[in-house]
C-alpha cells in the first residue's frame, strides 16, 4: 500500500549505505535492515530535521505503526512480510499524504503487489520513492509525504467524481487517509493527488477521481 512511483525512481539507495559509526560521525542517522552486508552497514540519512512539526508528527523514524493505525480505523490490513524495514531509510516528517493509483491490470487480487513491493524494493514503513519532483518538496517530497497506492486500472483519466472506483474501495481509501491524518496531524489541505503535487503540472494523472470531492469527504 505504501509504495513507489513506478516511473520516477532513479535514486541509487546503495549510495547511502555506510558504516553506522561513520554515518553518526557525519551527523547522520543510520537505519538497520535496509543495506546489504553486515549489520553495521546501514542506510545513512543526513537530510533529517530534529525539529518536530507538531506534537503528533514523528520525525526521523520508520512508520512502523502504519498497520496498527489502519487496523484501528476498522480496515482489513494484510502486511507484506518485511515491510517494516523495506523503506529508503527514515521519514523526515509526515507533513502530507499523496494519493496514487497503480495503473495496474484489470483483473486479479491486488495484481500490482509484486511491482509495488519488489519493483524498486520500496513497499515500506519508511521513506518511499513515490512522489518524484513536487510543487514543494519541503512538504510533498518523499521524505515528508506518505504515499498511498490504490489498485486501479486508472482509466479513463478524469478529475470529476469517483465513478470508476468501487464504492467500497473508495470509502476504504477515505477511511485510511482519515486515520493517517489523525495519527500524524496532517490537514486535509495537505492531502493531494499525485496529479496535484507533481511538478511540472501535468506530469502525473493519478488518481482518476476528484480530489476536491475526496478532501470534502475527509472533512465530513
Ligand atoms: Zn502516482
PDB file of C-alpha atoms and ligand atoms in Angstrom:
ATOM      1  CA  UNK A   1       0.000   0.000   0.000  1.00  0.00           C
ATOM      2  CA  UNK A   2       2.835   2.394   0.658  1.00  0.00           C
ATOM      3  CA  UNK A   3       4.949   2.371  -2.342  1.00  0.00           C
ATOM      4  CA  UNK A   4       6.665   3.871  -5.265  1.00  0.00           C
ATOM      5  CA  UNK A   5       6.111   5.935  -8.276  1.00  0.00           C
ATOM      6  CA  UNK A   6       6.819   3.357 -10.934  1.00  0.00           C
ATOM      7  CA  UNK A   7       8.094   5.903 -13.399  1.00  0.00           C
ATOM      8  CA  UNK A   8      10.153   8.161 -11.188  1.00  0.00           C
ATOM      9  CA  UNK A   9      12.729   6.112  -9.449  1.00  0.00           C
ATOM     10  CA  UNK A  10      16.233   6.988 -10.364  1.00  0.00           C
ATOM     11  CA  UNK A  11      17.894   7.227  -6.984  1.00  0.00           C
ATOM     12  CA  UNK A  12      20.513   4.685  -6.040  1.00  0.00           C
ATOM     13  CA  UNK A  13      19.836   3.696  -2.455  1.00  0.00           C
ATOM     14  CA  UNK A  14      23.159   1.902  -2.106  1.00  0.00           C
ATOM     15  CA  UNK A  15      24.865   5.278  -2.252  1.00  0.00           C
ATOM     16  CA  UNK A  16      23.505   5.904   1.256  1.00  0.00           C
ATOM     17  CA  UNK A  17      24.937   2.722   2.762  1.00  0.00           C
ATOM     18  CA  UNK A  18      27.886   3.099   5.077  1.00  0.00           C
ATOM     19  CA  UNK A  19      29.226   2.014   8.443  1.00  0.00           C
ATOM     20  CA  UNK A  20      26.881   3.223  11.182  1.00  0.00           C
ATOM     21  CA  UNK A  21      29.718   4.810  13.150  1.00  0.00           C
ATOM     22  CA  UNK A  22      30.848   6.783  10.106  1.00  0.00           C
ATOM     23  CA  UNK A  23      27.256   7.892   9.474  1.00  0.00           C
ATOM     24  CA  UNK A  24      26.904   9.187  13.036  1.00  0.00           C
ATOM     25  CA  UNK A  25      30.261  10.936  12.876  1.00  0.00           C
ATOM     26  CA  UNK A  26      28.944  12.845   9.866  1.00  0.00           C
ATOM     27  CA  UNK A  27      25.790  13.899  11.685  1.00  0.00           C
ATOM     28  CA  UNK A  28      23.506  11.359  10.041  1.00  0.00           C
ATOM     29  CA  UNK A  29      21.053   8.815  11.375  1.00  0.00           C
ATOM     30  CA  UNK A  30      21.712   5.175  10.427  1.00  0.00           C
ATOM     31  CA  UNK A  31      18.857   2.698   9.915  1.00  0.00           C
ATOM     32  CA  UNK A  32      19.175  -1.065  10.044  1.00  0.00           C
ATOM     33  CA  UNK A  33      17.538  -3.651   7.804  1.00  0.00           C
ATOM     34  CA  UNK A  34      17.936  -1.751   4.557  1.00  0.00           C
ATOM     35  CA  UNK A  35      21.507  -2.130   3.342  1.00  0.00           C
ATOM     36  CA  UNK A  36      23.193  -5.384   2.298  1.00  0.00           C
ATOM     37  CA  UNK A  37      26.153  -6.949   4.051  1.00  0.00           C
ATOM     38  CA  UNK A  38      26.978  -6.827   7.731  1.00  0.00           C
ATOM     39  CA  UNK A  39      24.567  -5.409  10.301  1.00  0.00           C
ATOM     40  CA  UNK A  40      26.771  -2.361  10.815  1.00  0.00           C
ATOM     41  CA  UNK A  41      26.490  -1.410   7.123  1.00  0.00           C
ATOM     42  CA  UNK A  42      23.451   0.823   7.423  1.00  0.00           C
ATOM     43  CA  UNK A  43      21.405   3.315   5.451  1.00  0.00           C
ATOM     44  CA  UNK A  44      22.575   6.793   6.437  1.00  0.00           C
ATOM     45  CA  UNK A  45      20.067   9.639   6.393  1.00  0.00           C
ATOM     46  CA  UNK A  46      21.779  13.004   6.597  1.00  0.00           C
ATOM     47  CA  UNK A  47      18.858  15.061   5.343  1.00  0.00           C
ATOM     48  CA  UNK A  48      16.877  14.967   8.526  1.00  0.00           C
ATOM     49  CA  UNK A  49      15.494  17.583  10.814  1.00  0.00           C
ATOM     50  CA  UNK A  50      15.280  17.238  14.551  1.00  0.00           C
ATOM     51  CA  UNK A  51      12.538  19.841  14.894  1.00  0.00           C
ATOM     52  CA  UNK A  52       9.053  18.314  15.269  1.00  0.00           C
ATOM     53  CA  UNK A  53       6.380  19.890  13.074  1.00  0.00           C
ATOM     54  CA  UNK A  54       3.816  19.430  15.805  1.00  0.00           C
ATOM     55  CA  UNK A  55       3.351  17.132  18.753  1.00  0.00           C
ATOM     56  CA  UNK A  56       1.777  14.428  16.597  1.00  0.00           C
ATOM     57  CA  UNK A  57       4.326  14.444  13.836  1.00  0.00           C
ATOM     58  CA  UNK A  58       7.052  11.838  14.089  1.00  0.00           C
ATOM     59  CA  UNK A  59      10.443  12.701  12.682  1.00  0.00           C
ATOM     60  CA  UNK A  60      13.360  10.581  11.685  1.00  0.00           C
ATOM     61  CA  UNK A  61      11.782   7.195  12.052  1.00  0.00           C
ATOM     62  CA  UNK A  62      10.282   4.360  10.085  1.00  0.00           C
ATOM     63  CA  UNK A  63       6.494   4.499  10.217  1.00  0.00           C
ATOM     64  CA  UNK A  64       6.146   1.045  11.701  1.00  0.00           C
ATOM     65  CA  UNK A  65       2.809   1.920  13.288  1.00  0.00           C
ATOM     66  CA  UNK A  66       1.039   2.173   9.921  1.00  0.00           C
ATOM     67  CA  UNK A  67      -0.642  -1.236  10.113  1.00  0.00           C
ATOM     68  CA  UNK A  68      -1.844  -0.584  13.645  1.00  0.00           C
ATOM     69  CA  UNK A  69      -3.234   2.834  12.685  1.00  0.00           C
ATOM     70  CA  UNK A  70      -5.173   1.438   9.724  1.00  0.00           C
ATOM     71  CA  UNK A  71      -6.500  -1.558  11.677  1.00  0.00           C
ATOM     72  CA  UNK A  72      -7.599   0.848  14.362  1.00  0.00           C
ATOM     73  CA  UNK A  73      -9.736   2.565  11.743  1.00  0.00           C
ATOM     74  CA  UNK A  74     -11.537  -0.709  11.066  1.00  0.00           C
ATOM     75  CA  UNK A  75      -9.759  -1.578   7.825  1.00  0.00           C
ATOM     76  CA  UNK A  76      -8.614  -5.065   6.895  1.00  0.00           C
ATOM     77  CA  UNK A  77      -4.831  -4.905   6.741  1.00  0.00           C
ATOM     78  CA  UNK A  78      -2.625  -7.540   5.123  1.00  0.00           C
ATOM     79  CA  UNK A  79       1.004  -6.971   5.938  1.00  0.00           C
ATOM     80  CA  UNK A  80       3.593  -7.844   3.324  1.00  0.00           C
ATOM     81  CA  UNK A  81       6.427  -9.671   5.075  1.00  0.00           C
ATOM     82  CA  UNK A  82       9.388  -7.453   5.850  1.00  0.00           C
ATOM     83  CA  UNK A  83       7.590  -4.167   5.224  1.00  0.00           C
ATOM     84  CA  UNK A  84       8.786  -2.605   8.459  1.00  0.00           C
ATOM     85  CA  UNK A  85      12.373  -2.462   7.252  1.00  0.00           C
ATOM     86  CA  UNK A  86      11.981  -2.055   3.499  1.00  0.00           C
ATOM     87  CA  UNK A  87      11.968   1.741   3.232  1.00  0.00           C
ATOM     88  CA  UNK A  88      14.663   4.055   1.969  1.00  0.00           C
ATOM     89  CA  UNK A  89      15.668   4.987   5.474  1.00  0.00           C
ATOM     90  CA  UNK A  90      13.564   7.018   7.885  1.00  0.00           C
ATOM     91  CA  UNK A  91      10.961   9.659   7.155  1.00  0.00           C
ATOM     92  CA  UNK A  92      11.997  13.231   7.891  1.00  0.00           C
ATOM     93  CA  UNK A  93       8.437  14.076   8.857  1.00  0.00           C
ATOM     94  CA  UNK A  94       4.853  13.416   7.849  1.00  0.00           C
ATOM     95  CA  UNK A  95       3.591  16.735   6.541  1.00  0.00           C
ATOM     96  CA  UNK A  96       1.431  15.414   3.738  1.00  0.00           C
ATOM     97  CA  UNK A  97      -0.316  12.465   2.132  1.00  0.00           C
ATOM     98  CA  UNK A  98      -0.251  11.825  -1.607  1.00  0.00           C
ATOM     99  CA  UNK A  99      -2.898   9.673  -3.281  1.00  0.00           C
ATOM    100  CA  UNK A 100      -1.967   7.487  -6.243  1.00  0.00           C
ATOM    101  CA  UNK A 101      -3.451   4.737  -8.319  1.00  0.00           C
ATOM    102  CA  UNK A 102      -1.391   1.838  -9.588  1.00  0.00           C
ATOM    103  CA  UNK A 103      -2.466   1.955 -13.219  1.00  0.00           C
ATOM    104  CA  UNK A 104      -2.448  -1.847 -12.972  1.00  0.00           C
ATOM    105  CA  UNK A 105      -4.145  -4.805 -14.685  1.00  0.00           C
ATOM    106  CA  UNK A 106      -7.942  -5.040 -14.767  1.00  0.00           C
ATOM    107  CA  UNK A 107      -8.148  -8.486 -13.157  1.00  0.00           C
ATOM    108  CA  UNK A 108      -6.681 -10.291 -10.174  1.00  0.00           C
ATOM    109  CA  UNK A 109      -6.376  -9.770  -6.436  1.00  0.00           C
ATOM    110  CA  UNK A 110      -4.014  -6.817  -5.957  1.00  0.00           C
ATOM    111  CA  UNK A 111      -2.262  -7.626  -9.252  1.00  0.00           C
ATOM    112  CA  UNK A 112       0.196  -4.773  -8.752  1.00  0.00           C
ATOM    113  CA  UNK A 113       1.504  -6.127  -5.441  1.00  0.00           C
ATOM    114  CA  UNK A 114       4.668  -7.573  -6.918  1.00  0.00           C
ATOM    115  CA  UNK A 115       5.753  -4.414  -8.710  1.00  0.00           C
ATOM    116  CA  UNK A 116       4.699  -2.340  -5.737  1.00  0.00           C
ATOM    117  CA  UNK A 117       6.713  -4.425  -3.332  1.00  0.00           C
ATOM    118  CA  UNK A 118       9.622  -5.686  -5.405  1.00  0.00           C
ATOM    119  CA  UNK A 119       9.838  -3.451  -8.438  1.00  0.00           C
ATOM    120  CA  UNK A 120      12.073  -0.977  -6.750  1.00  0.00           C
ATOM    121  CA  UNK A 121      12.207  -2.544  -3.272  1.00  0.00           C
ATOM    122  CA  UNK A 122      10.122   0.257  -1.871  1.00  0.00           C
ATOM    123  CA  UNK A 123       6.946  -1.041  -0.225  1.00  0.00           C
ATOM    124  CA  UNK A 124       7.896   0.336   3.034  1.00  0.00           C
ATOM    125  CA  UNK A 125       7.422   1.563   6.516  1.00  0.00           C
ATOM    126  CA  UNK A 126       9.892   4.347   5.949  1.00  0.00           C
ATOM    127  CA  UNK A 127      10.703   6.614   3.081  1.00  0.00           C
ATOM    128  CA  UNK A 128       9.343   5.524  -0.287  1.00  0.00           C
ATOM    129  CA  UNK A 129      10.075   6.950  -3.699  1.00  0.00           C
ATOM    130  CA  UNK A 130       6.553   7.671  -4.842  1.00  0.00           C
ATOM    131  CA  UNK A 131       6.289  11.402  -5.426  1.00  0.00           C
ATOM    132  CA  UNK A 132       9.083  12.396  -7.805  1.00  0.00           C
ATOM    133  CA  UNK A 133       9.527  16.146  -8.201  1.00  0.00           C
ATOM    134  CA  UNK A 134       6.761  18.112  -6.466  1.00  0.00           C
ATOM    135  CA  UNK A 135       5.401  21.621  -6.213  1.00  0.00           C
ATOM    136  CA  UNK A 136       7.037  21.928  -2.780  1.00  0.00           C
ATOM    137  CA  UNK A 137       9.419  19.166  -1.769  1.00  0.00           C
ATOM    138  CA  UNK A 138       9.629  20.505   1.787  1.00  0.00           C
ATOM    139  CA  UNK A 139       6.005  19.407   2.210  1.00  0.00           C
ATOM    140  CA  UNK A 140       5.217  16.912  -0.551  1.00  0.00           C
ATOM    141  CA  UNK A 141       8.639  15.389  -1.262  1.00  0.00           C
ATOM    142  CA  UNK A 142       9.334  11.757  -0.457  1.00  0.00           C
ATOM    143  CA  UNK A 143      10.948  12.430   2.958  1.00  0.00           C
ATOM    144  CA  UNK A 144       7.820  14.271   4.125  1.00  0.00           C
ATOM    145  CA  UNK A 145       4.902  12.557   2.404  1.00  0.00           C
ATOM    146  CA  UNK A 146       3.131   9.267   2.930  1.00  0.00           C
ATOM    147  CA  UNK A 147       2.274   7.790  -0.470  1.00  0.00           C
ATOM    148  CA  UNK A 148      -0.738   5.550  -0.893  1.00  0.00           C
ATOM    149  CA  UNK A 149      -1.046   3.380  -3.990  1.00  0.00           C
ATOM    150  CA  UNK A 150      -4.589   2.156  -4.611  1.00  0.00           C
ATOM    151  CA  UNK A 151      -5.033  -0.708  -7.057  1.00  0.00           C
ATOM    152  CA  UNK A 152      -6.844   0.583 -10.123  1.00  0.00           C
ATOM    153  CA  UNK A 153      -6.622   0.440 -13.895  1.00  0.00           C
ATOM    154  CA  UNK A 154      -6.526   4.212 -13.862  1.00  0.00           C
ATOM    155  CA  UNK A 155      -8.597   4.801 -16.959  1.00  0.00           C
ATOM    156  CA  UNK A 156     -10.344   6.753 -18.182  1.00  0.00           C
ATOM    157  CA  UNK A 157      -8.459   9.768 -16.896  1.00  0.00           C
ATOM    158  CA  UNK A 158     -10.853  12.135 -15.203  1.00  0.00           C
ATOM    159  CA  UNK A 159     -10.854  14.766 -12.491  1.00  0.00           C
ATOM    160  CA  UNK A 160     -14.530  14.530 -11.603  1.00  0.00           C
ATOM    161  CA  UNK A 161     -16.442  12.256  -9.247  1.00  0.00           C
ATOM    162  CA  UNK A 162     -15.220   8.740  -8.461  1.00  0.00           C
ATOM    163  CA  UNK A 163     -17.486   6.727 -10.727  1.00  0.00           C
ATOM    164  CA  UNK A 164     -14.710   4.422 -11.950  1.00  0.00           C
ATOM    165  CA  UNK A 165     -13.908   3.287  -8.411  1.00  0.00           C
ATOM    166  CA  UNK A 166     -15.850   0.621  -6.485  1.00  0.00           C
ATOM    167  CA  UNK A 167     -17.616   2.395  -3.638  1.00  0.00           C
ATOM    168  CA  UNK A 168     -16.192   0.011  -1.035  1.00  0.00           C
ATOM    169  CA  UNK A 169     -12.643   0.732  -2.218  1.00  0.00           C
ATOM    170  CA  UNK A 170     -13.242   4.464  -2.355  1.00  0.00           C
ATOM    171  CA  UNK A 171     -14.697   4.505   1.149  1.00  0.00           C
ATOM    172  CA  UNK A 172     -11.747   2.465   2.416  1.00  0.00           C
ATOM    173  CA  UNK A 173      -9.398   4.997   0.836  1.00  0.00           C
ATOM    174  CA  UNK A 174     -11.208   7.786   2.691  1.00  0.00           C
ATOM    175  CA  UNK A 175     -11.174   5.856   5.935  1.00  0.00           C
ATOM    176  CA  UNK A 176      -7.489   5.042   5.705  1.00  0.00           C
ATOM    177  CA  UNK A 177      -6.450   8.600   4.897  1.00  0.00           C
ATOM    178  CA  UNK A 178      -8.572   9.950   7.745  1.00  0.00           C
ATOM    179  CA  UNK A 179      -6.818   7.622  10.178  1.00  0.00           C
ATOM    180  CA  UNK A 180      -3.390   8.694   8.938  1.00  0.00           C
ATOM    181  CA  UNK A 181      -4.376  12.361   9.160  1.00  0.00           C
ATOM    182  CA  UNK A 182      -5.369  11.882  12.785  1.00  0.00           C
ATOM    183  CA  UNK A 183      -2.282   9.891  13.672  1.00  0.00           C
ATOM    184  CA  UNK A 184       0.222  12.271  12.112  1.00  0.00           C
ATOM    185  CA  UNK A 185      -1.594  15.581  12.278  1.00  0.00           C
ATOM    186  CA  UNK A 186      -1.993  16.165   8.531  1.00  0.00           C
ATOM    187  CA  UNK A 187      -4.678  18.678   7.485  1.00  0.00           C
ATOM    188  CA  UNK A 188      -6.933  17.898   4.508  1.00  0.00           C
ATOM    189  CA  UNK A 189      -5.286  20.747   2.604  1.00  0.00           C
ATOM    190  CA  UNK A 190      -2.120  18.653   2.564  1.00  0.00           C
ATOM    191  CA  UNK A 191      -3.826  15.575   1.183  1.00  0.00           C
ATOM    192  CA  UNK A 192      -3.122  15.905  -2.522  1.00  0.00           C
ATOM    193  CA  UNK A 193      -3.479  13.697  -5.529  1.00  0.00           C
ATOM    194  CA  UNK A 194      -0.234  12.931  -7.291  1.00  0.00           C
ATOM    195  CA  UNK A 195      -1.620  14.912 -10.222  1.00  0.00           C
ATOM    196  CA  UNK A 196      -1.771  17.960  -7.935  1.00  0.00           C
ATOM    197  CA  UNK A 197       1.552  17.524  -6.169  1.00  0.00           C
ATOM    198  CA  UNK A 198       3.693  16.541  -9.145  1.00  0.00           C
ATOM    199  CA  UNK A 199       5.901  19.079 -10.859  1.00  0.00           C
ATOM    200  CA  UNK A 200       5.767  20.223 -13.541  1.00  0.00           C
ATOM    201  CA  UNK A 201       1.978  20.464 -13.722  1.00  0.00           C
ATOM    202  CA  UNK A 202       0.547  17.711 -15.892  1.00  0.00           C
ATOM    203  CA  UNK A 203       3.388  15.259 -15.274  1.00  0.00           C
ATOM    204  CA  UNK A 204       1.099  12.800 -13.452  1.00  0.00           C
ATOM    205  CA  UNK A 205      -2.611  11.959 -13.977  1.00  0.00           C
ATOM    206  CA  UNK A 206      -3.346   9.955 -10.827  1.00  0.00           C
ATOM    207  CA  UNK A 207      -5.645   9.283  -9.177  1.00  0.00           C
ATOM    208  CA  UNK A 208      -8.562   9.401 -11.636  1.00  0.00           C
ATOM    209  CA  UNK A 209     -11.121  10.801  -9.257  1.00  0.00           C
ATOM    210  CA  UNK A 210     -11.937  14.268  -7.962  1.00  0.00           C
ATOM    211  CA  UNK A 211      -9.513  15.305  -5.231  1.00  0.00           C
ATOM    212  CA  UNK A 212     -11.818  18.204  -4.309  1.00  0.00           C
ATOM    213  CA  UNK A 213     -14.590  15.722  -3.583  1.00  0.00           C
ATOM    214  CA  UNK A 214     -12.117  13.470  -1.760  1.00  0.00           C
ATOM    215  CA  UNK A 215     -10.948  16.285   0.554  1.00  0.00           C
ATOM    216  CA  UNK A 216     -14.519  17.463   1.137  1.00  0.00           C
ATOM    217  CA  UNK A 217     -15.446  13.924   2.202  1.00  0.00           C
ATOM    218  CA  UNK A 218     -12.435  13.736   4.521  1.00  0.00           C
ATOM    219  CA  UNK A 219     -13.726  16.773   6.364  1.00  0.00           C
ATOM    220  CA  UNK A 220     -17.211  15.331   6.939  1.00  0.00           C
TER     221      UNK A 220
HETATM  222 ZN1  LIG B   1       1.434   8.440  -8.655  1.00  0.00          ZN
END
